[in-house]
JSON list of C-alpha atoms in Angstrom, two decimals:
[
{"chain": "A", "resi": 6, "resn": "UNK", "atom": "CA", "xyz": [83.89, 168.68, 114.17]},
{"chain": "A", "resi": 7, "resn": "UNK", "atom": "CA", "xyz": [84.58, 172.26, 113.79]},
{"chain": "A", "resi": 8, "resn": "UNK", "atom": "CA", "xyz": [87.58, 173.35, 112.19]},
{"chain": "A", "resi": 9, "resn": "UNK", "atom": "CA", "xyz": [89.42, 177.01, 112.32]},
{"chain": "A", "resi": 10, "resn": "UNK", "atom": "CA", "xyz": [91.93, 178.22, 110.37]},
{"chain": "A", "resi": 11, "resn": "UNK", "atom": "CA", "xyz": [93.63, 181.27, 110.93]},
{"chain": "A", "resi": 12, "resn": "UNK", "atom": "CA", "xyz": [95.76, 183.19, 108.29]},
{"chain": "A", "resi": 13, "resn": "UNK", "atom": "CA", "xyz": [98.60, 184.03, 107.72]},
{"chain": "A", "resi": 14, "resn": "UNK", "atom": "CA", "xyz": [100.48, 181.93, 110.06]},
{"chain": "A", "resi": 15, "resn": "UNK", "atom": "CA", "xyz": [103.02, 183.87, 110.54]},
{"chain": "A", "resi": 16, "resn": "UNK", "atom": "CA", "xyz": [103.54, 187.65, 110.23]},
{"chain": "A", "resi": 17, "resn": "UNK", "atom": "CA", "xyz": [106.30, 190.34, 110.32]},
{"chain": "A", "resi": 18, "resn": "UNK", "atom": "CA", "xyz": [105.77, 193.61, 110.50]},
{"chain": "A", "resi": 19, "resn": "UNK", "atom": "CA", "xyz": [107.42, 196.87, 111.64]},
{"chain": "A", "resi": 20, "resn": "UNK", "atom": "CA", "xyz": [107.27, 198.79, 114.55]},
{"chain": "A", "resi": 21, "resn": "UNK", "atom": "CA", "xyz": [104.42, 201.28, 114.27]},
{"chain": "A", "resi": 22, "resn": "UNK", "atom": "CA", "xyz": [102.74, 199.31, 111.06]},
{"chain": "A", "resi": 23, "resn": "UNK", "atom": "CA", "xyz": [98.96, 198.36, 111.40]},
{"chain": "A", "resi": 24, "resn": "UNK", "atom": "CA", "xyz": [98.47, 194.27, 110.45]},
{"chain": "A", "resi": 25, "resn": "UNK", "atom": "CA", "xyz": [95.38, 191.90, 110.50]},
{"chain": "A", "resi": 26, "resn": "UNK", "atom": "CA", "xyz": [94.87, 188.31, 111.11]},
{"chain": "A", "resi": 27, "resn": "UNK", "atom": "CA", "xyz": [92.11, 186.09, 110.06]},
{"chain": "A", "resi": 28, "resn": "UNK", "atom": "CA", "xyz": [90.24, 183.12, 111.16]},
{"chain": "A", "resi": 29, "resn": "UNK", "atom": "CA", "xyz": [87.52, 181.28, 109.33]},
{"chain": "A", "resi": 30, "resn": "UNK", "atom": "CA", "xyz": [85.48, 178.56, 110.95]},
{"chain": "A", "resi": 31, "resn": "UNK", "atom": "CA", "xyz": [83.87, 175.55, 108.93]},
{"chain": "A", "resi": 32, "resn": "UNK", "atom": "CA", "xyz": [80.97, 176.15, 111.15]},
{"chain": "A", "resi": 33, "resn": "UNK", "atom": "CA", "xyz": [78.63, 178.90, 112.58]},
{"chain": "A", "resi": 34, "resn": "UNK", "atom": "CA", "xyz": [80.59, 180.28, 115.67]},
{"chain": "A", "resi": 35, "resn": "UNK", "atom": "CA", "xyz": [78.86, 180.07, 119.00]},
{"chain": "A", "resi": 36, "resn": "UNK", "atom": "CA", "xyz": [81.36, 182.01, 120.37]},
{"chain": "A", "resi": 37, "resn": "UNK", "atom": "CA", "xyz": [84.93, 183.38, 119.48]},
{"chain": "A", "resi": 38, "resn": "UNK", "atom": "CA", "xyz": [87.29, 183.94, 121.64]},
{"chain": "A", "resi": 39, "resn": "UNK", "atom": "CA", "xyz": [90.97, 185.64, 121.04]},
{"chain": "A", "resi": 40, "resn": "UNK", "atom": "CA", "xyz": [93.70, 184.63, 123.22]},
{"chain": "A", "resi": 41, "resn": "UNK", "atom": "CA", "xyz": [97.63, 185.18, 122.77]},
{"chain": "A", "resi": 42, "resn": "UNK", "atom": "CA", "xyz": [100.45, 183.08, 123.39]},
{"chain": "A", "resi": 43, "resn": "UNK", "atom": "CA", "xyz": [104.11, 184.03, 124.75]},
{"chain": "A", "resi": 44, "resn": "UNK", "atom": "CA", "xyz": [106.56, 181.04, 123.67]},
{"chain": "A", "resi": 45, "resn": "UNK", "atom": "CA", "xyz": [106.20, 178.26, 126.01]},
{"chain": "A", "resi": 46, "resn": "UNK", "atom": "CA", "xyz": [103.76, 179.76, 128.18]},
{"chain": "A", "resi": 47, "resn": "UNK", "atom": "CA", "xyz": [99.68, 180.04, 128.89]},
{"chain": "A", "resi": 48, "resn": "UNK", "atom": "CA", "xyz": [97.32, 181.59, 127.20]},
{"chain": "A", "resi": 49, "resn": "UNK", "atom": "CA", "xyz": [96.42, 185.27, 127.92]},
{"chain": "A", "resi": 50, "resn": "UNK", "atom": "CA", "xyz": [92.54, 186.13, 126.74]},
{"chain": "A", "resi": 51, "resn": "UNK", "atom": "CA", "xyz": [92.43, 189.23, 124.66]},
{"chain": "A", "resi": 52, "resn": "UNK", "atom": "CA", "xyz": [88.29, 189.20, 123.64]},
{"chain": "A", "resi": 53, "resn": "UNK", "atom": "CA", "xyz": [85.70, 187.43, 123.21]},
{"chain": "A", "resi": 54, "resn": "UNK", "atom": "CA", "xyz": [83.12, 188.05, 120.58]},
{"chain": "A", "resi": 55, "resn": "UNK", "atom": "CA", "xyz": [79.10, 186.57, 120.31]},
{"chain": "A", "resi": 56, "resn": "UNK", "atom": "CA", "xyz": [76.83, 188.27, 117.75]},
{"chain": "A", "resi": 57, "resn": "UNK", "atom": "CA", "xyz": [76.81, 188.39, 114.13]},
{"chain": "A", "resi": 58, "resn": "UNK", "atom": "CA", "xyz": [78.81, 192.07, 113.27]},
{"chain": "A", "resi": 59, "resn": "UNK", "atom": "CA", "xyz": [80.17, 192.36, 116.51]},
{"chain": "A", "resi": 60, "resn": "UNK", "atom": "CA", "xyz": [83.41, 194.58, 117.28]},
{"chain": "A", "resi": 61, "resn": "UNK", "atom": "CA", "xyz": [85.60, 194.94, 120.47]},
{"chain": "A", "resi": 62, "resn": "UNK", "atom": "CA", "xyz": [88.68, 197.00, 120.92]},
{"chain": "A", "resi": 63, "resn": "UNK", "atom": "CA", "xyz": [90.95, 196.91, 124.10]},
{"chain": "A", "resi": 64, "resn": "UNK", "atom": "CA", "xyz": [93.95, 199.19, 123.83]},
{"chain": "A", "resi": 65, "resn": "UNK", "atom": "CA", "xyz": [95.27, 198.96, 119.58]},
{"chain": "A", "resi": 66, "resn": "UNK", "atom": "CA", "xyz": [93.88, 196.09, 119.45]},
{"chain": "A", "resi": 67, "resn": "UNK", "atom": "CA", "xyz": [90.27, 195.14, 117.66]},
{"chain": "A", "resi": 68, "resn": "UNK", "atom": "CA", "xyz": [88.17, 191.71, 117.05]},
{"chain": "A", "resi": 69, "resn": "UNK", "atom": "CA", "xyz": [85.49, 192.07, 114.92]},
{"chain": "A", "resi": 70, "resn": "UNK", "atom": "CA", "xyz": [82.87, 188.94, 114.08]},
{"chain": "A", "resi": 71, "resn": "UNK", "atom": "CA", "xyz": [81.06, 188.91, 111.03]},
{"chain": "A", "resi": 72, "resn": "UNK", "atom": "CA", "xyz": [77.00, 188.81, 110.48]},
{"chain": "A", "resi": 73, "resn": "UNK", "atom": "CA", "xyz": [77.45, 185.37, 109.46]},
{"chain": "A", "resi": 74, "resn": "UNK", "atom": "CA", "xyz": [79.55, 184.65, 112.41]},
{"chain": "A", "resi": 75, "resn": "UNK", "atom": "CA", "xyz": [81.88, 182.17, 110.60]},
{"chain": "A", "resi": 76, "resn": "UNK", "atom": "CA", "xyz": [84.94, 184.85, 110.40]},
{"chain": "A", "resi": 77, "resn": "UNK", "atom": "CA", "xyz": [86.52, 187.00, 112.52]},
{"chain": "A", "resi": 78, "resn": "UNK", "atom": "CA", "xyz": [89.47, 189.34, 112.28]},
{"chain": "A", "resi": 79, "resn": "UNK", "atom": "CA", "xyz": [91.98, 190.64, 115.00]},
{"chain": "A", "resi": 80, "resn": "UNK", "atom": "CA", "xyz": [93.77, 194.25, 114.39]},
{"chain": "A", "resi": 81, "resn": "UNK", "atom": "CA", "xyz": [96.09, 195.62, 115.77]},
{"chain": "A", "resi": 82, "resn": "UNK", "atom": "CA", "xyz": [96.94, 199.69, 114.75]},
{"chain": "A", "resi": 83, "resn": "UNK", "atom": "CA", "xyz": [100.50, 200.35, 115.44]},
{"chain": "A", "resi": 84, "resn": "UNK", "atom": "CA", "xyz": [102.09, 197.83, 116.18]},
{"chain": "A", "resi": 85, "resn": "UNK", "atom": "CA", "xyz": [104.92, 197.75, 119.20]},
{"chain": "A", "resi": 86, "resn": "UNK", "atom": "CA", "xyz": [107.24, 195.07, 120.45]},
{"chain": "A", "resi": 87, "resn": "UNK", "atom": "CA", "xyz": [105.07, 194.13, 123.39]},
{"chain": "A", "resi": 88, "resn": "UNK", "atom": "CA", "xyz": [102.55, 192.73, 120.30]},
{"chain": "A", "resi": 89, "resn": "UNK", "atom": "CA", "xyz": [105.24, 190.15, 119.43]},
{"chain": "A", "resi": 90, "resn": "UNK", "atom": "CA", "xyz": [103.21, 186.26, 120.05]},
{"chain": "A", "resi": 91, "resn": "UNK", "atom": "CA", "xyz": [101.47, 183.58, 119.05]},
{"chain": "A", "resi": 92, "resn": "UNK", "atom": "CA", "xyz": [97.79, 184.78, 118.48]},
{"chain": "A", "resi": 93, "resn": "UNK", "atom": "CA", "xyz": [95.18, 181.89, 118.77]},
{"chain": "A", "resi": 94, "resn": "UNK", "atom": "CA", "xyz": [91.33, 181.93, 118.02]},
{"chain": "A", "resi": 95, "resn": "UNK", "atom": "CA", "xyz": [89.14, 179.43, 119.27]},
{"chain": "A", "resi": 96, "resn": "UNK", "atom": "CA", "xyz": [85.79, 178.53, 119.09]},
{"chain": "A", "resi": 97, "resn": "UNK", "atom": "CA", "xyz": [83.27, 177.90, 122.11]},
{"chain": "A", "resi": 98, "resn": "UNK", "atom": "CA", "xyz": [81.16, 174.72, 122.09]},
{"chain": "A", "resi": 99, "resn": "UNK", "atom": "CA", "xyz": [78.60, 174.36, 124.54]},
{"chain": "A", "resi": 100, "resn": "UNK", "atom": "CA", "xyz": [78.10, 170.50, 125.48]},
{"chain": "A", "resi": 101, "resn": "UNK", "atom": "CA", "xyz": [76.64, 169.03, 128.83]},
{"chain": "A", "resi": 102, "resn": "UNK", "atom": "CA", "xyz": [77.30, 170.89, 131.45]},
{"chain": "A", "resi": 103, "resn": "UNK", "atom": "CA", "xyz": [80.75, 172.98, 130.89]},
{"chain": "A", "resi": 104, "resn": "UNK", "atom": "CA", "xyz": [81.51, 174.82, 127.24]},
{"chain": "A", "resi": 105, "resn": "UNK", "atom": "CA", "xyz": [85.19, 173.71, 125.62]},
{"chain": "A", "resi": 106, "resn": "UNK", "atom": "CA", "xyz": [87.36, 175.53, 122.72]},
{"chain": "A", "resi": 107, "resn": "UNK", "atom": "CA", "xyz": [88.73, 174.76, 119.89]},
{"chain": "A", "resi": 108, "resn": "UNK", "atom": "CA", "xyz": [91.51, 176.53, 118.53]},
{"chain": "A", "resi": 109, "resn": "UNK", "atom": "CA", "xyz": [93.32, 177.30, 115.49]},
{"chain": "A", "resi": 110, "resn": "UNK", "atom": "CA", "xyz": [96.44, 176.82, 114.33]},
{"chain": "A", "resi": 111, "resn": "UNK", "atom": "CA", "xyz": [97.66, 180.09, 115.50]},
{"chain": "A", "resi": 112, "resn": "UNK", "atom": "CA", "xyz": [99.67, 183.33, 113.80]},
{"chain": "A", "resi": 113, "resn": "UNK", "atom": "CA", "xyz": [102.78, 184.16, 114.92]},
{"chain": "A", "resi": 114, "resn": "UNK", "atom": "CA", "xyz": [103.70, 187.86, 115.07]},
{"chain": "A", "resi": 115, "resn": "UNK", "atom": "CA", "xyz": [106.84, 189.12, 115.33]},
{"chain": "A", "resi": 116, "resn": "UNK", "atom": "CA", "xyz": [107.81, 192.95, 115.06]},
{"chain": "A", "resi": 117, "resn": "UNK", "atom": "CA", "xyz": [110.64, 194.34, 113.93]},
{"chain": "A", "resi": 118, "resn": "UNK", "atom": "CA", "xyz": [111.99, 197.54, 115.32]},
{"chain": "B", "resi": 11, "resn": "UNK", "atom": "CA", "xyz": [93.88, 189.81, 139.78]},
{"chain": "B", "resi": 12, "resn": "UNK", "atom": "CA", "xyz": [93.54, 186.61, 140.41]},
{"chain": "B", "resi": 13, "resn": "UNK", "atom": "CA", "xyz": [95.13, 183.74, 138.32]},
{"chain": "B", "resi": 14, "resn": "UNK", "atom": "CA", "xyz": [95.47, 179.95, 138.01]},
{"chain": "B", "resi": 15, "resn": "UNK", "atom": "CA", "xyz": [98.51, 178.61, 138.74]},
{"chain": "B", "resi": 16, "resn": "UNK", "atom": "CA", "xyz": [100.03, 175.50, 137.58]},
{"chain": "B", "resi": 17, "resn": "UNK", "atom": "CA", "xyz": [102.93, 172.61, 139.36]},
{"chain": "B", "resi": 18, "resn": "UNK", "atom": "CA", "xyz": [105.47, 172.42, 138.35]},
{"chain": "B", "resi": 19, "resn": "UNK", "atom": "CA", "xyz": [106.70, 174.52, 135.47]},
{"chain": "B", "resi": 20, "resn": "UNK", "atom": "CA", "xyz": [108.61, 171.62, 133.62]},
{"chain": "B", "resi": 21, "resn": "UNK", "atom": "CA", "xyz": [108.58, 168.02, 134.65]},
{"chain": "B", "resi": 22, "resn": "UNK", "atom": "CA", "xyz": [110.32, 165.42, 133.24]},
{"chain": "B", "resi": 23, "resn": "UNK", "atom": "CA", "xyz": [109.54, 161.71, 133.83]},
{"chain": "B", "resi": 24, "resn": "UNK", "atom": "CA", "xyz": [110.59, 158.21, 132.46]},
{"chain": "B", "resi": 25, "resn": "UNK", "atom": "CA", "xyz": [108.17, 155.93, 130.26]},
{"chain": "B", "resi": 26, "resn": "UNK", "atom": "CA", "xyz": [106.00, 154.36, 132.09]},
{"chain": "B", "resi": 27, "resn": "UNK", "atom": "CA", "xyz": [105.96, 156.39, 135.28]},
{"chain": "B", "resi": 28, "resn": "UNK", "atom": "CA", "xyz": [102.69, 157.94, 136.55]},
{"chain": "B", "resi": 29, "resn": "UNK", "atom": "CA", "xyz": [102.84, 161.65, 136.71]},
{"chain": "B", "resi": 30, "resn": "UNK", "atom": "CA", "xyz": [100.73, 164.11, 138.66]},
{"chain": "B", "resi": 31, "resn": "UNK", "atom": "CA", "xyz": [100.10, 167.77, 137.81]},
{"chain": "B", "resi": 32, "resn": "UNK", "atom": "CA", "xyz": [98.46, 170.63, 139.55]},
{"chain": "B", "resi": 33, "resn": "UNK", "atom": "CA", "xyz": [95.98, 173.59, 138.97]},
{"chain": "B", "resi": 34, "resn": "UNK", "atom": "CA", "xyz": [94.88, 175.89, 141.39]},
{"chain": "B", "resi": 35, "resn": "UNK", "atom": "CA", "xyz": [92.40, 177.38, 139.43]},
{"chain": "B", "resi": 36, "resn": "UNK", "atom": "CA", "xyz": [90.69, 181.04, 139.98]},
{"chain": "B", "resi": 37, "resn": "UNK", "atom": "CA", "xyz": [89.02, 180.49, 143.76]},
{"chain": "B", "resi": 38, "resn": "UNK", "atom": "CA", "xyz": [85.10, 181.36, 142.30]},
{"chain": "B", "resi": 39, "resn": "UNK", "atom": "CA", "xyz": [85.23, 179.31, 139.00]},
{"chain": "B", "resi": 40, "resn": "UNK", "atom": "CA", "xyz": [82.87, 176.16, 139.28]},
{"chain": "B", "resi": 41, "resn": "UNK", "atom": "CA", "xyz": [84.41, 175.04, 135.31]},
{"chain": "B", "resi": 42, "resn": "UNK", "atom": "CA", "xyz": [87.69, 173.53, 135.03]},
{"chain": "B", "resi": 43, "resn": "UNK", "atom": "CA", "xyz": [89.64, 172.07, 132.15]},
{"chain": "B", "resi": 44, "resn": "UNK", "atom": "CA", "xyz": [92.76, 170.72, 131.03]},
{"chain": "B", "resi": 45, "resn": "UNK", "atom": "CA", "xyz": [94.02, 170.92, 127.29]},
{"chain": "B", "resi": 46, "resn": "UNK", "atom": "CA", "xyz": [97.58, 169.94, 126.01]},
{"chain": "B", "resi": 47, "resn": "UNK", "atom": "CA", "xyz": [99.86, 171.10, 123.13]},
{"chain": "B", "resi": 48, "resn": "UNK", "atom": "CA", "xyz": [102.09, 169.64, 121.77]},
{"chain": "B", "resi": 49, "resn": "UNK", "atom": "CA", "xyz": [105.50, 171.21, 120.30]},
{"chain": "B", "resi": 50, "resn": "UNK", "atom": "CA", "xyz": [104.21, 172.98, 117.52]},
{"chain": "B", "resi": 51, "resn": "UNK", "atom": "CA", "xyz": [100.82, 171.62, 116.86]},
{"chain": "B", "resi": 52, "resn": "UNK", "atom": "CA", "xyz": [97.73, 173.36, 118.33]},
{"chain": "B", "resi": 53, "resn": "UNK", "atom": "CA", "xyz": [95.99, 173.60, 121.47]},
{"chain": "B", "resi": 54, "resn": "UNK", "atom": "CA", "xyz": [94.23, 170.48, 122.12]},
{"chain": "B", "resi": 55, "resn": "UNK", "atom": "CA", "xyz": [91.21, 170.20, 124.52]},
{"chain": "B", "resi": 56, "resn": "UNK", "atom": "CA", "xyz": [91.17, 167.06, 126.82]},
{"chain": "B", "resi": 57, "resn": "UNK", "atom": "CA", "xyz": [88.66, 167.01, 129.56]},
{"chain": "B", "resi": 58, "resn": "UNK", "atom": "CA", "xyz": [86.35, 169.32, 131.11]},
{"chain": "B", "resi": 59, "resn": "UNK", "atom": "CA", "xyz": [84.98, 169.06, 135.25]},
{"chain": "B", "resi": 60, "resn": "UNK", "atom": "CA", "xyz": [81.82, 170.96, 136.97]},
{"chain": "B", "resi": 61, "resn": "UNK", "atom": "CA", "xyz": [80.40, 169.52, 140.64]},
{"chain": "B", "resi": 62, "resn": "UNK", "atom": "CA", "xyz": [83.31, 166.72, 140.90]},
{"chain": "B", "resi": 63, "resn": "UNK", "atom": "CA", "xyz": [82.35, 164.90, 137.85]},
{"chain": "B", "resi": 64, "resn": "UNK", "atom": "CA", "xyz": [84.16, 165.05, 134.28]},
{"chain": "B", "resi": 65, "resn": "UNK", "atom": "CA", "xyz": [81.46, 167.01, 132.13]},
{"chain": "B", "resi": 66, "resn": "UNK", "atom": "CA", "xyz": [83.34, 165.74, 129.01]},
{"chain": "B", "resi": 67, "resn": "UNK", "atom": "CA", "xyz": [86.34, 163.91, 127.45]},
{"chain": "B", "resi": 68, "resn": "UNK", "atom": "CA", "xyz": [88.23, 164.16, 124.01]},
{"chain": "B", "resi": 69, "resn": "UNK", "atom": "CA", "xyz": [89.46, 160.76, 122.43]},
{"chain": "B", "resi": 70, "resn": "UNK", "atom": "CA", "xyz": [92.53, 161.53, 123.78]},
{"chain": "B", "resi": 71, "resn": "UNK", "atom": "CA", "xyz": [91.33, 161.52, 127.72]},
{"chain": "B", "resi": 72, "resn": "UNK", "atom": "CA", "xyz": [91.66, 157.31, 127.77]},
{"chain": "B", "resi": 73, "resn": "UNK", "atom": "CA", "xyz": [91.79, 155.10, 130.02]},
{"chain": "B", "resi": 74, "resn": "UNK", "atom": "CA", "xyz": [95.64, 156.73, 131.26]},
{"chain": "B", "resi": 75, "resn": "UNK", "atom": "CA", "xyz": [94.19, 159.31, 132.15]},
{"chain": "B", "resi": 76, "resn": "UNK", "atom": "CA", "xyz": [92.20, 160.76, 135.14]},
{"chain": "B", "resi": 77, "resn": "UNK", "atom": "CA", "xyz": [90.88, 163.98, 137.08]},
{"chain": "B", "resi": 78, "resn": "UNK", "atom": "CA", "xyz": [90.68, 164.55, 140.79]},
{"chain": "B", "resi": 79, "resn": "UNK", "atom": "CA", "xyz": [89.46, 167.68, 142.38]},
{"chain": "B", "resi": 80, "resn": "UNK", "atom": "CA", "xyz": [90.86, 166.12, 146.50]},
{"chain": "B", "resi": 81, "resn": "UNK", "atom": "CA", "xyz": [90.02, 169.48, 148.22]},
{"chain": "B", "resi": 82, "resn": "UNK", "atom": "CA", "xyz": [88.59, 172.96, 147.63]},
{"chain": "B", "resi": 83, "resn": "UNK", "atom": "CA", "xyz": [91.35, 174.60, 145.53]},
{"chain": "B", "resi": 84, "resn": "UNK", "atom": "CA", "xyz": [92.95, 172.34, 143.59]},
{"chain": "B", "resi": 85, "resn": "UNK", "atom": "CA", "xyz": [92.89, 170.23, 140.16]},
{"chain": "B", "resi": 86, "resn": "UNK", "atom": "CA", "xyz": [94.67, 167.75, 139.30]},
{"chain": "B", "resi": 87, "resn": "UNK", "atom": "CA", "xyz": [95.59, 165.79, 136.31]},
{"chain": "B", "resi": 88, "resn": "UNK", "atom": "CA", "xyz": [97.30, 161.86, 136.59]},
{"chain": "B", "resi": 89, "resn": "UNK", "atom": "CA", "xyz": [98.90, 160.01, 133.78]},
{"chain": "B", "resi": 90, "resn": "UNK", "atom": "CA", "xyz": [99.14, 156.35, 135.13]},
{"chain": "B", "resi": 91, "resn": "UNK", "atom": "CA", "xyz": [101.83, 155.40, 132.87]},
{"chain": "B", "resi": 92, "resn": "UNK", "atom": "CA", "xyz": [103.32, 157.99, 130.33]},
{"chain": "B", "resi": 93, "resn": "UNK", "atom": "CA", "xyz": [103.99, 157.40, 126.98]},
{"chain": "B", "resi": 94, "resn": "UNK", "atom": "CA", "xyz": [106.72, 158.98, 124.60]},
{"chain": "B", "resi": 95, "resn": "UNK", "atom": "CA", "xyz": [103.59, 160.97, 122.83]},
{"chain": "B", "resi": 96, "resn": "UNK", "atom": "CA", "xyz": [102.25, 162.63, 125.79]},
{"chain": "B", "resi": 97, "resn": "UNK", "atom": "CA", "xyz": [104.94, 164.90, 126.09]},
{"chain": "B", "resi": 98, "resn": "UNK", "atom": "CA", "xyz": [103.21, 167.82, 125.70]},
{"chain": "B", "resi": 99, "resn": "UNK", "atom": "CA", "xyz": [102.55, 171.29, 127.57]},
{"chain": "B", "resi": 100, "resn": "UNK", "atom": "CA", "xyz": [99.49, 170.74, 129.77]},
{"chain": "B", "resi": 101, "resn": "UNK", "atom": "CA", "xyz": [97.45, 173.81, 130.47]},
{"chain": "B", "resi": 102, "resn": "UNK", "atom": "CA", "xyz": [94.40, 174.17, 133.25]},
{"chain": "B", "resi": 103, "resn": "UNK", "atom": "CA", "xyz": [91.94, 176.37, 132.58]},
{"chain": "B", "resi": 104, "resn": "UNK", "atom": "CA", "xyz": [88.97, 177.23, 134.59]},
{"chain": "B", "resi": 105, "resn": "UNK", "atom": "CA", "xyz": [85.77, 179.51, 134.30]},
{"chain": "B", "resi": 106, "resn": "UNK", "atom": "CA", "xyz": [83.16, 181.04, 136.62]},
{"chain": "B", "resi": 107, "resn": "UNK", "atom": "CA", "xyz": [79.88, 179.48, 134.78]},
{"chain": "B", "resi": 108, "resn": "UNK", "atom": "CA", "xyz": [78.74, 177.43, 132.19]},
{"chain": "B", "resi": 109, "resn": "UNK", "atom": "CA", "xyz": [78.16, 178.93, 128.06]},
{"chain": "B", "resi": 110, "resn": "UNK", "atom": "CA", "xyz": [80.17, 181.65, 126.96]},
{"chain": "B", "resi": 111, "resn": "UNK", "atom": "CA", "xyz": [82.31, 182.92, 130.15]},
{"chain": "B", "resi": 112, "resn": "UNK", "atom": "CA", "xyz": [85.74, 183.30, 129.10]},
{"chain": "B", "resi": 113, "resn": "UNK", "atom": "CA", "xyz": [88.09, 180.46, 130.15]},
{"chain": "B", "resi": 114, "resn": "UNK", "atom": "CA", "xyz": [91.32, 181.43, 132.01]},
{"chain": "B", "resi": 115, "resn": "UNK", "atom": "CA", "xyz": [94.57, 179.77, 131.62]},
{"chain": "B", "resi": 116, "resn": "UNK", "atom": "CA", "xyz": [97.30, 179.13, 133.93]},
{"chain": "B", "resi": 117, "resn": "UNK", "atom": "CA", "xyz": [100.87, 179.01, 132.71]},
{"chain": "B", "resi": 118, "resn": "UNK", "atom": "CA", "xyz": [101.29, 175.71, 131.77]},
{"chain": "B", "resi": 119, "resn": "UNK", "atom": "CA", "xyz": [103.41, 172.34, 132.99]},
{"chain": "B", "resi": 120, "resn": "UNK", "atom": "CA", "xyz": [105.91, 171.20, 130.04]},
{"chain": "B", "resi": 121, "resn": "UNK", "atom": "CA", "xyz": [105.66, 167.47, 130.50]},
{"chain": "B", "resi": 122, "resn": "UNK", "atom": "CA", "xyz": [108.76, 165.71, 128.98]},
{"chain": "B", "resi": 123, "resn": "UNK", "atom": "CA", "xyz": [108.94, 161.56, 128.57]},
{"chain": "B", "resi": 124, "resn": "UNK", "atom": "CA", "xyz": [112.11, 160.23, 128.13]}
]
């Protein structure tokens, strides 16, 4: 089965400081997908990322996929309050007839004013 | 925008009793899906539904456990008889088409078994 790991698992920064987190799959990604995670509620999608050396950005924040397609990274430039979660990957498996993810273990991000 | 939404927020049941809870998912998605997490462990995935039939099943979808889509806009997830372990927060998800369309989640339903 496929296995993620992201890294660090937990994060701290200050306001206005730039930060990346990683996640490495045991297994050629299909399809990554970047969601994050308020305390105790759903998942909000952030990106979603296919080919080898792909890169997405969506406000300050940007996913990149490598050419080998097991790694991807998340940045965020200048970092603000309303960054503060629980960012998840996880991986897209296509089986029968509907697709299902996999996620990591998740980073938590807090920022400090 | 549109958005699933998820009955109730927090539900909290004895062992043993059968709970029910509810998706709406987003009104065009043919793809729905329930996952669970539990307190600090990650997102698990449990079953997946397309055309009224389960599409596929983790090892922890057993025999407790069952889907029901009982009219056009809702989802629904049953646990016959709960167990200690399956409190959990329960998410629905749901997406437009099969392969690599994002999944959308609603909010979640904090199951708690006393």
């Amino acid at each position: 089965s496929q296995e993620l790991e992201q890294s660090p698992q937990s994060l701290i920064v200050q306001e206005g400081k730039n930060l990346t987190i990683n996640c490495t799959s045991s297994k050629t990604l299909y399809g990554l997908y970047w969601y994050k995670q308020k305390y105790g509620e759903g998942l909000i999608f952030l990106m979603m990322l296919q080919k080898g050396g792909e890169e997405k950005s969506h406000e300050k924040i940007t996913a990149k996929l490598d050419e080998k397609k097991q790694q991807s990274s998340l940045h965020i430039t200048a970092s603000q309050p309303s960054h503060a979660g629980i960012y998840l990957c996880g991986a897209g498996h296509l089986s029968g007839t509907a697709s299902k993810l996999t996620f990591g273990t998740g980073t938590r991000l807090q920022v400090t004013l | 925008e549109p958005e699933v939404t998820q009955t109730p927020s927090h539900q909290v049941t004895q062992m043993g009793q059968e709970v029910i809870l509810r998706c709406v998912p987003i009104s065009n998605h043919l793809y729905f899906y329930w996952y669970r997490q539990i307190l600090g462990q990650k997102v698990e995935f449990l079953v997946s539904f397309y055309n009224n039939e389960i599409s596929e099943k983790s090892e922890i979808f057993d025999d407790q456990f069952s889907v029901e889509r009982p009219d056009g806009s809702n989802f629904t997830l049953k646990i016959r008889s709960t167990k200690l372990e399956d409190s959990a927060m329960y998410f629905c998800a749901s997406s437009p088409k099969w392969g690599e369309d994002t999944q959308y989640f609603g909010p979640g339903t904090r199951l708690t078994v006393l």
